[in-house]
mmCIF file of C-alpha atoms in Angstrom:
data_model
loop_
_atom_site.group_PDB
_atom_site.id
_atom_site.type_symbol
_atom_site.label_atom_id
_atom_site.label_comp_id
_atom_site.label_asym_id
_atom_site.label_seq_id
_atom_site.Cartn_x
_atom_site.Cartn_y
_atom_site.Cartn_z
ATOM 1 C CA MET A 217 -12.624 19.112 -6.773
ATOM 2 C CA ARG A 218 -15.922 19.005 -8.461
ATOM 3 C CA VAL A 219 -16.829 19.536 -12.256
ATOM 4 C CA PRO A 220 -19.971 19.185 -14.269
ATOM 5 C CA MET A 221 -19.995 17.430 -16.954
ATOM 6 C CA ASP A 222 -20.744 20.231 -19.322
ATOM 7 C CA GLU A 223 -17.899 21.776 -18.364
ATOM 8 C CA VAL A 224 -15.476 19.509 -19.567
ATOM 9 C CA ASP A 225 -13.338 20.178 -22.388
ATOM 10 C CA VAL A 226 -14.987 19.223 -25.909
ATOM 11 C CA ARG A 227 -11.212 18.186 -27.391
ATOM 12 C CA LEU A 228 -12.679 16.498 -30.077
ATOM 13 C CA GLU A 229 -16.588 15.612 -31.489
ATOM 14 C CA LEU A 230 -17.333 14.107 -34.605
ATOM 15 C CA PRO A 231 -21.553 12.942 -35.327
ATOM 16 C CA GLY A 232 -22.334 10.495 -32.753
ATOM 17 C CA VAL A 233 -18.951 11.113 -30.912
ATOM 18 C CA VAL A 234 -17.573 13.409 -28.299
ATOM 19 C CA ILE A 235 -14.304 12.991 -26.367
ATOM 20 C CA ARG A 236 -14.631 15.387 -23.349
ATOM 21 C CA GLN A 237 -11.140 15.462 -21.205
ATOM 22 C CA ARG A 238 -10.363 17.533 -17.732
ATOM 23 C CA THR A 239 -6.682 16.775 -17.653
ATOM 24 C CA GLY A 240 -4.796 17.610 -14.306
ATOM 25 C CA PHE A 241 -7.727 15.801 -12.418
ATOM 26 C CA GLY A 242 -5.692 14.766 -8.965
ATOM 27 C CA ASP A 243 -2.359 12.712 -8.997
ATOM 28 C CA VAL A 244 -1.616 9.035 -7.703
ATOM 29 C CA THR A 245 2.038 9.373 -6.778
ATOM 30 C CA GLY A 246 3.008 6.899 -4.607
ATOM 31 C CA TYR A 247 0.089 4.939 -5.152
ATOM 32 C CA ASP A 248 0.351 1.799 -6.451
ATOM 33 C CA THR A 249 -2.304 -0.745 -8.207
ATOM 34 C CA ILE A 250 -5.897 1.087 -8.808
ATOM 35 C CA SER A 251 -9.269 -0.386 -8.043
ATOM 36 C CA ALA A 252 -12.627 0.638 -9.774
ATOM 37 C CA GLU A 253 -15.604 0.410 -7.647
ATOM 38 C CA TYR A 254 -19.271 0.831 -8.006
ATOM 39 C CA PHE A 255 -21.111 2.174 -5.564
ATOM 40 C CA THR A 256 -25.188 2.414 -4.953
ATOM 41 C CA LEU A 257 -26.073 4.415 -1.944
ATOM 42 C CA ALA A 258 -29.122 5.216 -0.313
ATOM 43 C CA ALA A 259 -30.281 8.862 0.912
ATOM 44 C CA GLY A 260 -29.369 9.394 4.682
ATOM 45 C CA VAL A 261 -26.214 7.275 4.603
ATOM 46 C CA ASP A 262 -23.361 8.396 6.275
ATOM 47 C CA THR A 263 -19.877 7.424 6.879
ATOM 48 C CA THR A 264 -19.337 9.233 10.083
ATOM 49 C CA PRO A 265 -19.888 6.217 12.245
ATOM 50 C CA LEU A 266 -18.266 4.130 9.719
ATOM 51 C CA PHE A 267 -14.615 5.923 9.683
ATOM 52 C CA GLN A 268 -14.065 6.682 13.190
ATOM 53 C CA GLY A 269 -11.603 4.569 14.277
ATOM 54 C CA LEU A 270 -9.655 5.510 10.934
ATOM 55 C CA ASP A 271 -7.093 8.160 11.156
ATOM 56 C CA GLY A 272 -8.629 11.900 12.180
ATOM 57 C CA ASP A 273 -11.847 9.749 11.741
ATOM 58 C CA LEU A 274 -12.509 10.376 8.054
ATOM 59 C CA CYS A 275 -10.949 8.035 5.100
ATOM 60 C CA GLN A 276 -7.715 8.947 4.395
ATOM 61 C CA CYS A 277 -7.910 7.597 0.553
ATOM 62 C CA PRO A 278 -8.717 9.588 -2.260
ATOM 63 C CA HIS A 279 -10.932 8.666 -5.127
ATOM 64 C CA TRP A 280 -11.820 9.976 -8.031
ATOM 65 C CA GLY A 281 -14.976 9.601 -9.786
ATOM 66 C CA VAL A 282 -18.506 10.217 -11.859
ATOM 67 C CA VAL A 283 -21.931 10.554 -10.056
ATOM 68 C CA LEU A 284 -24.405 8.283 -11.787
ATOM 69 C CA ARG A 285 -27.313 9.405 -10.581
ATOM 70 C CA GLY A 286 -28.260 11.323 -7.075
ATOM 71 C CA GLN A 287 -26.409 13.450 -4.630
ATOM 72 C CA LEU A 288 -23.242 13.495 -2.534
ATOM 73 C CA THR A 289 -21.397 16.099 -0.273
ATOM 74 C CA THR A 290 -18.380 15.113 1.330
ATOM 75 C CA THR A 291 -17.191 17.393 4.579
ATOM 76 C CA ASP A 292 -12.965 17.076 5.193
ATOM 77 C CA ALA A 293 -11.430 17.903 8.103
ATOM 78 C CA ASN A 294 -11.703 21.741 8.469
ATOM 79 C CA GLY A 295 -15.947 21.768 7.928
ATOM 80 C CA ALA A 296 -15.122 22.962 4.599
ATOM 81 C CA GLN A 297 -18.122 20.580 2.358
ATOM 82 C CA GLU A 298 -18.560 19.934 -1.315
ATOM 83 C CA THR A 299 -21.990 18.705 -3.047
ATOM 84 C CA VAL A 300 -21.583 16.286 -6.170
ATOM 85 C CA ARG A 301 -24.036 15.351 -8.225
ATOM 86 C CA ALA A 302 -25.397 12.950 -11.389
ATOM 87 C CA ASN A 303 -22.948 13.814 -14.390
ATOM 88 C CA ASP A 304 -20.149 15.686 -12.322
ATOM 89 C CA LEU A 305 -16.687 14.370 -11.904
ATOM 90 C CA PHE A 306 -15.085 14.548 -8.823
ATOM 91 C CA TYR A 307 -11.955 13.793 -6.710
ATOM 92 C CA TRP A 308 -12.164 13.586 -2.958
ATOM 93 C CA SER A 309 -8.993 14.023 -1.537
ATOM 94 C CA PRO A 310 -7.732 12.158 1.646
ATOM 95 C CA GLY A 311 -9.652 13.205 4.489
ATOM 96 C CA HIS A 312 -13.445 13.094 4.023
ATOM 97 C CA ASN A 313 -16.731 12.122 4.851
ATOM 98 C CA VAL A 314 -19.573 11.027 2.673
ATOM 99 C CA ARG A 315 -22.993 11.701 3.533
ATOM 100 C CA VAL A 316 -25.831 10.879 0.647
ATOM 101 C CA ASP A 317 -27.988 13.413 0.253
ATOM 102 C CA ALA A 318 -30.301 11.926 -2.807
ATOM 103 C CA ASP A 319 -29.716 8.215 -4.011
ATOM 104 C CA ALA A 320 -27.097 7.410 -6.097
ATOM 105 C CA GLU A 321 -25.179 5.760 -7.674
ATOM 106 C CA ILE A 322 -21.529 6.342 -7.906
ATOM 107 C CA ALA A 323 -18.582 4.701 -10.261
ATOM 108 C CA MET A 324 -14.990 5.088 -8.385
ATOM 109 C CA PHE A 325 -11.154 4.849 -9.202
ATOM 110 C CA SER A 326 -8.967 4.220 -5.704
ATOM 111 C CA PRO A 327 -6.166 3.571 -4.735
ATOM 112 C CA GLN A 328 -6.598 -0.477 -4.658
ATOM 113 C CA HIS A 329 -4.068 -1.114 -1.352
ATOM 114 C CA GLU A 330 -5.738 1.734 0.917
ATOM 115 C CA HIS A 331 -9.056 2.502 0.165
ATOM 116 C CA SER A 332 -9.551 -2.006 0.693
ATOM 117 C CA ALA A 333 -8.071 -0.844 3.976
ATOM 118 C CA VAL A 334 -11.302 1.104 4.576
ATOM 119 C CA ILE A 335 -13.701 -0.630 3.065
ATOM 120 C CA ASP A 336 -12.316 -3.772 5.548
ATOM 121 C CA HIS A 337 -12.232 -1.017 8.266
ATOM 122 C CA MET A 338 -16.349 -1.006 7.752
ATOM 123 C CA ILE A 339 -16.650 -4.054 7.564
ATOM 124 C CA GLN A 340 -15.769 -4.645 11.139
ATOM 125 C CA LYS A 341 -17.542 -1.362 12.228
ATOM 126 C CA VAL A 342 -21.023 -3.214 10.469
ATOM 127 C CA GLN A 343 -20.131 -6.241 12.123
ATOM 128 C CA VAL A 344 -19.877 -4.766 16.152
#
């Protein structure tokens, strides 16, 4: 799910203040502790080889976040693609790969246990 900033509903606007809210932005049922993550990614990075060996060779962890700069494209198990750009909010459901189209920085929130396992898997892949 991709939502450009200007499509997030303004709930309150005062001089010097704009509060926007998108409700129903993913479900955390069944997950425990959430971790906050900040990624800096170079154009051309593709997670496909890093996720090999995970279930379906895909990241099976959901993520909620914002693109601070750059552009990324996710591909799901069915081959559907979605591109997110600077100032987009995003929700990536379990079962995805990520390709970095332009140097990017993102802030994400993910179920800690599940995403730590994915990060550990990626660390092992690059150490081999």
